[in-house]
């Protein structure tokens, strides 16, 4: 049976490291990292994500401003709010929860965030910095950085490994493919990015020493797509129903977990795998931003 890579356990480790750093920052420099989370409307999934991000930030000792706005806010009002946080010295990270209502241009909003406070790593300046790599980097996008961190902390060999990434989204597939191919810690892999236009999807997957699936299709990857002993990272979060007693959604990944854990060497569960890592990396970026503000790195 495969070893389970627990995002929940790794998140706990990272958050306790960050809590310690924040305490020291407060003692030595008299400031704590500040995060502003902006939520427009009340999409239930977004409300639950933002609430968890805000709570986690508070738990580790950050200043947290949870800024909830009505669905009918105008694009201009939202841009003005972002400018206020750009100019607020207490705030080191700004996060606008996506998706936004249709009358608001998502890119226009994301591009208005100061790249040096863009802890989601979605601003084109940070995407460019990530692509160039090297020492002067901005903020890495949280889900790809979390996956890389899980691979490193679980002792998965990446250098020279065959990595197959299923999915080409701007949030996961594209940036992750770049990160894992970069030189250095957690990189140096041979990466193939496959997508809905790929012929023989299963054949590519069977070559993978590390298979990462971010397709948004429940149960897409079957056991016979997995090379025996491979590491499988399931990024899918699909709501496949509701628990009648609790009313909470039942989540499933993109991988047929029960069959896959008999073949894989290591595997991430859903929930409790990649999801918790995304929040941990958001906190890491917020602390990094505050350290940069203090010229500590
Ligand atoms: N919506 C879904 N995932 C994300 C994320 O990582 N960041 C933001 N801001 N919105 C999201």
XYZ file of N, CA and C in Angstrom, residues 91-277:
561
model
N -0.138 46.357 6.029
C -0.541 45.207 5.199
C 0.621 44.788 4.290
N 1.002 43.505 4.399
C 2.099 42.981 3.570
C 1.600 42.038 2.488
N 0.361 41.570 2.631
C -0.194 40.662 1.639
C -1.645 40.990 1.342
N -2.007 40.978 0.052
C -3.395 41.245 -0.356
C -3.874 40.049 -1.171
N -5.048 39.548 -0.797
C -5.593 38.408 -1.525
C -7.034 38.710 -1.922
N -7.313 38.650 -3.211
C -8.692 38.801 -3.682
C -9.176 37.405 -4.064
N -10.167 36.911 -3.334
C -10.621 35.546 -3.599
C -11.313 35.471 -4.960
N -10.956 34.468 -5.736
C -11.542 34.235 -7.050
C -12.530 33.065 -6.945
N -13.528 32.960 -7.788
C -13.848 33.861 -8.896
C -14.565 35.130 -8.425
N -14.488 36.179 -9.282
C -15.205 37.421 -9.021
C -16.498 37.417 -9.847
N -17.497 38.243 -9.452
C -18.725 38.319 -10.260
C -18.408 38.731 -11.707
N -19.297 38.368 -12.610
C -19.036 38.559 -14.043
C -18.831 40.010 -14.481
N -19.450 40.961 -13.752
C -19.323 42.362 -14.197
C -17.947 42.947 -13.834
N -17.099 42.165 -13.169
C -15.771 42.665 -12.786
C -14.701 41.930 -13.585
N -13.801 42.723 -14.168
C -12.711 42.132 -14.955
C -11.628 41.620 -13.996
N -11.527 40.286 -13.935
C -10.658 39.646 -12.949
C -9.191 40.076 -13.132
N -8.745 40.098 -14.383
C -7.345 40.461 -14.612
C -7.059 41.894 -14.185
N -8.008 42.794 -14.484
C -7.814 44.196 -14.119
C -7.623 44.314 -12.594
N -8.386 43.539 -11.864
C -8.308 43.571 -10.394
C -6.980 42.982 -9.922
N -6.622 41.824 -10.453
C -5.370 41.188 -10.011
C -4.163 42.054 -10.362
N -4.227 42.731 -11.502
C -3.084 43.544 -11.935
C -2.970 44.835 -11.130
N -4.046 45.192 -10.403
C -3.997 46.418 -9.594
C -3.270 46.192 -8.268
N -3.082 44.926 -7.893
C -2.405 44.635 -6.618
C -0.913 44.920 -6.772
N -0.332 45.603 -5.797
C 1.115 45.848 -5.801
C 1.824 44.478 -5.880
N 2.657 44.238 -6.903
C 3.308 42.926 -7.026
C 4.072 42.524 -5.765
N 4.540 43.516 -4.989
C 5.279 43.198 -3.768
C 4.361 42.891 -2.582
N 3.037 42.919 -2.824
C 2.075 42.458 -1.808
C 1.211 41.321 -2.361
N 1.545 40.854 -3.545
C 0.737 39.849 -4.243
C 1.090 38.445 -3.749
N 0.596 38.119 -2.536
C 0.979 36.851 -1.904
C 0.342 35.622 -2.563
N -0.613 35.847 -3.483
C -1.161 34.744 -4.281
C -0.225 34.387 -5.444
N 0.663 35.331 -5.799
C 1.585 35.093 -6.917
C 0.910 35.086 -8.279
N -0.217 35.833 -8.410
C -0.959 35.834 -9.679
C -0.613 37.016 -10.580
N 0.043 38.049 -10.039
C 0.360 39.222 -10.858
C 1.396 38.849 -11.921
N 1.234 39.375 -13.160
C 2.173 39.014 -14.240
C 3.639 39.267 -13.880
N 3.890 40.280 -13.040
C 5.281 40.535 -12.632
C 5.820 39.330 -11.854
N 4.996 38.772 -10.983
C 5.445 37.604 -10.211
C 5.498 36.337 -11.065
N 4.576 36.227 -12.012
C 4.618 35.083 -12.940
C 5.926 35.153 -13.734
N 6.288 36.364 -14.162
C 7.537 36.558 -14.906
C 8.763 36.258 -14.053
N 8.733 36.740 -12.812
C 9.868 36.486 -11.900
C 10.035 34.979 -11.672
N 8.914 34.270 -11.538
C 8.982 32.823 -11.330
C 9.583 32.141 -12.556
N 9.167 32.600 -13.737
C 9.648 31.984 -14.980
C 11.150 32.190 -15.145
N 11.613 33.374 -14.774
C 13.048 33.672 -14.894
C 13.829 32.897 -13.834
N 13.248 32.741 -12.648
C 13.896 31.977 -11.577
C 15.088 32.721 -11.006
N 16.042 31.990 -10.441
C 17.217 32.626 -9.848
C 16.899 33.192 -8.490
N 17.786 34.097 -8.033
C 17.688 34.533 -6.636
C 16.631 35.589 -6.366
N 16.485 36.544 -7.304
C 15.523 37.616 -7.056
C 14.149 37.133 -7.505
N 13.402 36.551 -6.583
C 12.084 36.060 -6.984
C 11.020 36.868 -6.275
N 9.828 36.805 -6.809
C 8.704 37.493 -6.170
C 8.025 36.527 -5.235
N 6.759 36.277 -5.484
C 6.009 35.300 -4.710
C 5.606 34.158 -5.621
N 5.843 32.937 -5.163
C 5.432 31.775 -5.944
C 3.945 31.534 -5.722
N 3.233 31.103 -6.770
C 1.809 30.810 -6.578
C 1.649 29.667 -5.565
N 0.612 29.788 -4.711
C 0.556 28.955 -3.495
C 0.345 27.460 -3.753
N -0.539 27.113 -4.680
C -0.785 25.671 -4.877
C 0.444 24.980 -5.481
N 1.031 25.518 -6.566
C 2.254 24.881 -7.084
C 3.389 24.839 -6.053
N 3.579 25.933 -5.323
C 4.653 25.948 -4.312
C 4.368 24.923 -3.218
N 3.099 24.756 -2.867
C 2.716 23.771 -1.844
C 2.982 22.350 -2.312
N 2.710 22.097 -3.572
C 2.960 20.756 -4.122
C 4.465 20.480 -4.128
N 5.233 21.471 -4.534
C 6.699 21.301 -4.547
C 7.216 21.020 -3.133
N 6.690 21.756 -2.160
C 7.098 21.582 -0.764
C 6.733 20.178 -0.249
N 5.559 19.704 -0.626
C 5.141 18.334 -0.230
C 6.067 17.288 -0.809
N 6.442 17.498 -2.057
C 7.331 16.524 -2.708
C 8.684 16.516 -2.000
N 9.205 17.710 -1.695
C 10.508 17.801 -1.035
C 10.435 17.185 0.367
N 9.424 17.608 1.145
C 9.344 17.137 2.541
C 9.004 15.653 2.648
N 8.424 15.064 1.589
C 8.125 13.622 1.642
C 9.291 12.801 1.090
N 10.375 13.496 0.734
C 11.574 12.793 0.275
C 11.448 12.228 -1.140
N 10.564 12.802 -1.953
C 10.409 12.337 -3.338
C 11.548 12.912 -4.193
N 12.272 12.032 -4.870
C 13.386 12.493 -5.716
C 12.827 13.180 -6.967
N 13.249 14.421 -7.185
C 12.769 15.140 -8.370
C 13.857 15.292 -9.426
N 15.105 15.396 -8.973
C 16.176 15.641 -9.941
C 16.280 14.463 -10.914
N 16.083 14.765 -12.186
C 16.163 13.729 -13.220
C 14.914 12.880 -13.345
N 13.926 13.119 -12.459
C 12.706 12.292 -12.491
C 11.812 12.682 -13.672
N 11.043 11.719 -14.135
C 9.997 11.991 -15.136
C 8.753 12.460 -14.392
N 8.390 13.719 -14.611
C 7.183 14.254 -13.974
C 6.137 14.498 -15.056
N 4.939 14.038 -14.852
C 3.852 14.356 -15.780
C 2.801 15.163 -15.017
N 2.497 16.356 -15.559
C 1.487 17.234 -14.961
C 0.255 17.198 -15.869
N -0.869 16.781 -15.326
C -2.116 16.734 -16.110
C -2.893 18.018 -15.808
N -2.982 18.894 -16.815
C -3.679 20.171 -16.624
C -2.767 21.330 -16.980
N -3.329 22.381 -17.544
C -2.515 23.527 -17.991
C -3.095 24.856 -17.516
N -3.727 24.832 -16.350
C -4.329 26.074 -15.843
C -3.240 27.055 -15.428
N -3.646 28.330 -15.339
C -2.702 29.358 -14.869
C -2.429 29.216 -13.379
N -3.357 28.607 -12.643
C -3.189 28.494 -11.184
C -2.328 27.292 -10.819
N -2.436 26.196 -11.571
C -1.682 24.988 -11.189
C -0.750 24.479 -12.309
N -1.315 23.947 -13.366
C -0.519 23.189 -14.346
C 0.655 23.949 -14.940
N 0.386 25.149 -15.469
C 1.465 25.911 -16.131
C 2.581 26.296 -15.155
N 2.240 26.985 -14.040
C 3.349 27.359 -13.140
C 4.067 26.160 -12.520
N 3.343 25.114 -12.201
C 3.970 23.948 -11.575
C 4.979 23.300 -12.517
N 4.625 23.243 -13.796
C 5.535 22.641 -14.778
C 6.852 23.413 -14.814
N 6.760 24.738 -14.736
C 7.961 25.579 -14.740
C 8.785 25.354 -13.469
N 8.103 25.367 -12.319
C 8.816 25.242 -11.034
C 9.601 23.940 -10.937
N 8.980 22.838 -11.361
C 9.622 21.542 -11.181
C 10.755 21.316 -12.184
N 10.763 22.119 -13.248
C 11.850 21.983 -14.229
C 13.026 22.909 -13.907
N 12.808 23.904 -13.021
C 13.889 24.852 -12.683
C 15.061 24.123 -12.045
N 16.236 24.734 -12.189
C 17.383 24.184 -11.451
C 17.193 24.426 -9.966
N 17.731 23.534 -9.133
C 17.740 23.804 -7.694
C 16.822 22.886 -6.911
N 16.705 23.221 -5.587
C 15.922 22.405 -4.648
C 14.490 22.234 -5.170
N 14.042 20.991 -5.184
C 12.665 20.727 -5.619
C 12.455 20.881 -7.110
N 13.544 20.898 -7.865
C 13.408 21.055 -9.320
C 14.246 20.054 -10.078
N 14.690 20.484 -11.278
C 15.574 19.672 -12.106
C 14.901 18.416 -12.659
N 13.569 18.428 -12.694
C 12.839 17.266 -13.223
C 12.640 17.422 -14.730
N 12.353 16.317 -15.384
C 11.959 16.337 -16.800
C 10.437 16.364 -16.811
N 9.885 17.516 -17.207
C 8.441 17.711 -17.031
C 7.691 17.616 -18.360
N 6.623 16.846 -18.362
C 5.701 16.835 -19.513
C 4.366 17.369 -19.011
N 3.856 18.399 -19.710
C 2.537 18.937 -19.335
C 1.516 18.404 -20.346
N 0.539 17.674 -19.871
C -0.478 17.136 -20.773
C -1.820 17.780 -20.450
N -2.742 17.721 -21.420
C -4.004 18.452 -21.283
C -5.060 17.813 -22.169
N -6.205 18.500 -22.314
C -7.320 17.882 -23.051
C -6.997 17.668 -24.531
N -5.977 18.356 -25.037
C -5.606 18.171 -26.448
C -4.562 17.073 -26.649
N -4.149 16.419 -25.573
C -3.074 15.416 -25.663
C -3.619 14.075 -26.169
N -2.884 13.489 -27.127
C -3.235 12.125 -27.556
C -2.640 11.146 -26.557
N -3.248 10.037 -26.332
C -2.718 8.973 -25.476
C -2.336 9.462 -24.075
N -3.285 10.109 -23.441
C -3.073 10.651 -22.099
C -2.545 9.567 -21.145
N -3.186 8.416 -21.172
C -2.833 7.336 -20.237
C -1.381 6.909 -20.428
N -0.947 6.853 -21.688
C 0.432 6.411 -21.964
C 1.455 7.369 -21.346
N 1.200 8.662 -21.453
C 2.102 9.644 -20.822
C 2.136 9.424 -19.308
N 0.961 9.245 -18.732
C 0.877 9.082 -17.273
C 1.660 7.854 -16.816
N 1.609 6.782 -17.605
C 2.284 5.531 -17.203
C 3.798 5.667 -17.152
N 4.347 6.694 -17.807
C 5.799 6.925 -17.788
C 6.242 7.658 -16.528
N 5.292 8.223 -15.791
C 5.641 9.205 -14.754
C 6.179 8.566 -13.476
N 7.332 9.074 -13.022
C 7.806 8.749 -11.663
C 6.992 9.565 -10.666
N 6.613 10.771 -11.092
C 5.762 11.637 -10.266
C 4.601 12.086 -11.154
N 3.399 11.733 -10.762
C 2.206 12.067 -11.558
C 1.375 13.076 -10.768
N 1.142 14.244 -11.390
C 0.397 15.307 -10.694
C -0.854 15.606 -11.510
N -2.007 15.487 -10.882
C -3.251 15.574 -11.645
C -4.072 16.770 -11.181
N -4.263 17.721 -12.084
C -5.047 18.928 -11.785
C -5.974 19.173 -12.962
N -6.886 18.227 -13.180
C -7.741 18.272 -14.364
C -9.168 18.695 -14.032
N -9.555 18.564 -12.749
C -10.928 18.905 -12.376
C -11.938 17.893 -12.888
N -11.505 16.619 -13.032
C -12.434 15.565 -13.487
C -12.364 14.382 -12.521
N -13.408 14.198 -11.711
C -13.359 13.140 -10.695
C -13.068 11.770 -11.296
N -12.134 11.051 -10.673
C -11.842 9.679 -11.089
C -11.181 9.543 -12.448
N -10.629 10.631 -12.991
C -10.002 10.566 -14.329
C -8.880 9.527 -14.370
N -8.019 9.544 -13.350
C -6.849 8.665 -13.372
C -7.161 7.337 -12.669
N -7.054 6.285 -13.460
C -7.313 4.933 -12.962
C -6.000 4.272 -12.560
N -6.112 3.151 -11.864
C -4.913 2.471 -11.369
C -3.962 2.092 -12.512
N -4.502 1.702 -13.648
C -3.614 1.241 -14.730
C -2.958 2.404 -15.490
N -3.151 3.640 -15.042
C -2.442 4.803 -15.597
C -1.176 5.089 -14.765
N -1.008 4.336 -13.681
C 0.044 4.663 -12.711
C 1.174 3.649 -12.785
N 2.405 4.178 -12.879
C 3.576 3.296 -12.861
C 3.740 2.753 -11.434
N 3.961 1.456 -11.255
C 4.105 0.935 -9.891
C 5.208 1.670 -9.127
N 4.878 2.114 -7.927
C 5.858 2.818 -7.087
C 5.901 4.327 -7.301
N 5.147 4.846 -8.273
C 5.182 6.291 -8.560
C 4.577 7.098 -7.406
N 4.977 8.381 -7.352
C 4.334 9.314 -6.416
C 3.168 9.985 -7.139
N 1.996 9.977 -6.528
C 0.799 10.545 -7.170
C 0.273 11.714 -6.332
N 0.187 12.867 -6.961
C -0.331 14.064 -6.274
C -1.665 14.430 -6.926
N -2.718 14.414 -6.129
C -4.073 14.656 -6.648
C -4.512 16.072 -6.248
N -4.601 16.959 -7.235
C -4.953 18.355 -6.953
C -6.466 18.581 -7.077
N -7.180 17.578 -7.572
C -8.622 17.745 -7.812
C -9.413 17.932 -6.535
N -10.322 18.883 -6.556
C -11.289 19.031 -5.460
C -12.650 19.099 -6.133
N -13.307 17.957 -6.234
C -14.602 17.892 -6.922
C -15.685 17.600 -5.895
N -16.750 18.396 -5.946
C -17.895 18.142 -5.048
C -18.772 17.112 -5.727
N -18.854 15.916 -5.141
C -19.618 14.860 -5.812
C -20.957 14.582 -5.130
N -21.289 15.367 -4.118
C -22.575 15.204 -3.439
C -22.545 15.909 -2.104
N -23.592 15.696 -1.317
C -23.664 16.310 0.010
C -23.972 15.244 1.054
N -23.312 15.361 2.193
C -23.598 14.467 3.306
C -24.959 14.866 3.887
N -25.902 13.930 3.908
C -27.273 14.284 4.306
C -27.373 14.700 5.767
N -26.492 14.168 6.598
C -26.562 14.503 8.019
C -25.930 15.866 8.292
N -24.719 16.086 7.786
C -24.018 17.335 8.121
C -24.322 18.451 7.119
N -24.807 18.100 5.937
C -25.059 19.107 4.898
C -23.786 19.567 4.215
N -22.657 18.964 4.612
C -21.370 19.389 4.029
C -21.113 18.651 2.721
N -20.375 19.293 1.794
C -20.115 18.625 0.522
C -19.202 17.409 0.681
N -19.408 16.410 -0.162
C -18.507 15.257 -0.201
C -17.512 15.523 -1.334
N -16.209 15.475 -0.980
C -15.182 15.826 -1.955
C -14.519 14.577 -2.521
N -14.131 14.692 -3.793
C -13.384 13.593 -4.412
C -12.312 14.214 -5.299
N -11.184 13.526 -5.419
C -10.104 14.030 -6.261
C -10.267 13.612 -7.705
N -9.199 13.799 -8.487
C -9.190 13.399 -9.906
C -8.674 11.976 -10.082
N -8.213 11.369 -8.972
C -7.615 10.035 -9.037
C -8.539 9.060 -8.308
N -8.677 7.861 -8.857
C -9.433 6.800 -8.186
C -8.555 6.306 -7.028
N -8.721 6.938 -5.853
C -7.773 6.770 -4.740
C -7.655 5.320 -4.290
N -8.797 4.655 -4.099
C -8.743 3.299 -3.529
C -7.967 2.339 -4.401
N -8.125 2.473 -5.712
C -7.384 1.590 -6.626
C -5.927 2.058 -6.725
N -5.719 3.368 -6.750
C -4.375 3.916 -6.966
C -3.443 3.634 -5.793
N -3.966 3.636 -4.568
C -3.068 3.448 -3.416
C -2.471 2.037 -3.371
N -3.048 1.124 -4.161
C -2.487 -0.237 -4.214
C -1.299 -0.309 -5.179
N -1.155 0.685 -6.052
C -0.113 0.660 -7.087
C 0.991 1.686 -6.796
N 0.563 2.872 -6.340
C 1.511 3.982 -6.142
C 2.462 3.696 -4.978
N 3.616 4.424 -4.982
C 4.539 4.352 -3.855
C 4.124 5.324 -2.764
N 3.721 6.531 -3.232
C 3.236 7.560 -2.303
C 2.047 8.228 -2.970
N 1.106 8.685 -2.161
C -0.094 9.314 -2.747
C -0.674 10.335 -1.769
N -1.299 11.389 -2.327
C -1.973 12.381 -1.470
C -3.471 12.089 -1.432
N -4.095 12.227 -0.264
C -5.552 12.033 -0.177
C -6.312 13.298 -0.563
N -7.608 13.166 -0.814
C -8.521 14.317 -0.961
C -9.738 14.017 -0.093
N -10.066 14.835 0.864
C -9.329 16.047 1.293
C -8.113 15.678 2.165
N -7.348 16.681 2.556
C -6.212 16.463 3.462
C -4.885 16.329 2.747
N -4.877 16.596 1.438
C -3.627 16.502 0.680
C -3.124 17.882 0.282
N -3.345 18.235 -0.988
C -2.820 19.505 -1.515
C -3.526 20.719 -0.890
N -4.832 20.606 -0.637
C -5.617 21.752 -0.137
C -4.972 22.469 1.046
N -4.657 21.747 2.119
C -4.056 22.413 3.285
C -2.721 23.085 2.968
N -1.998 22.565 1.983
C -0.690 23.133 1.641
C -0.828 24.530 1.024
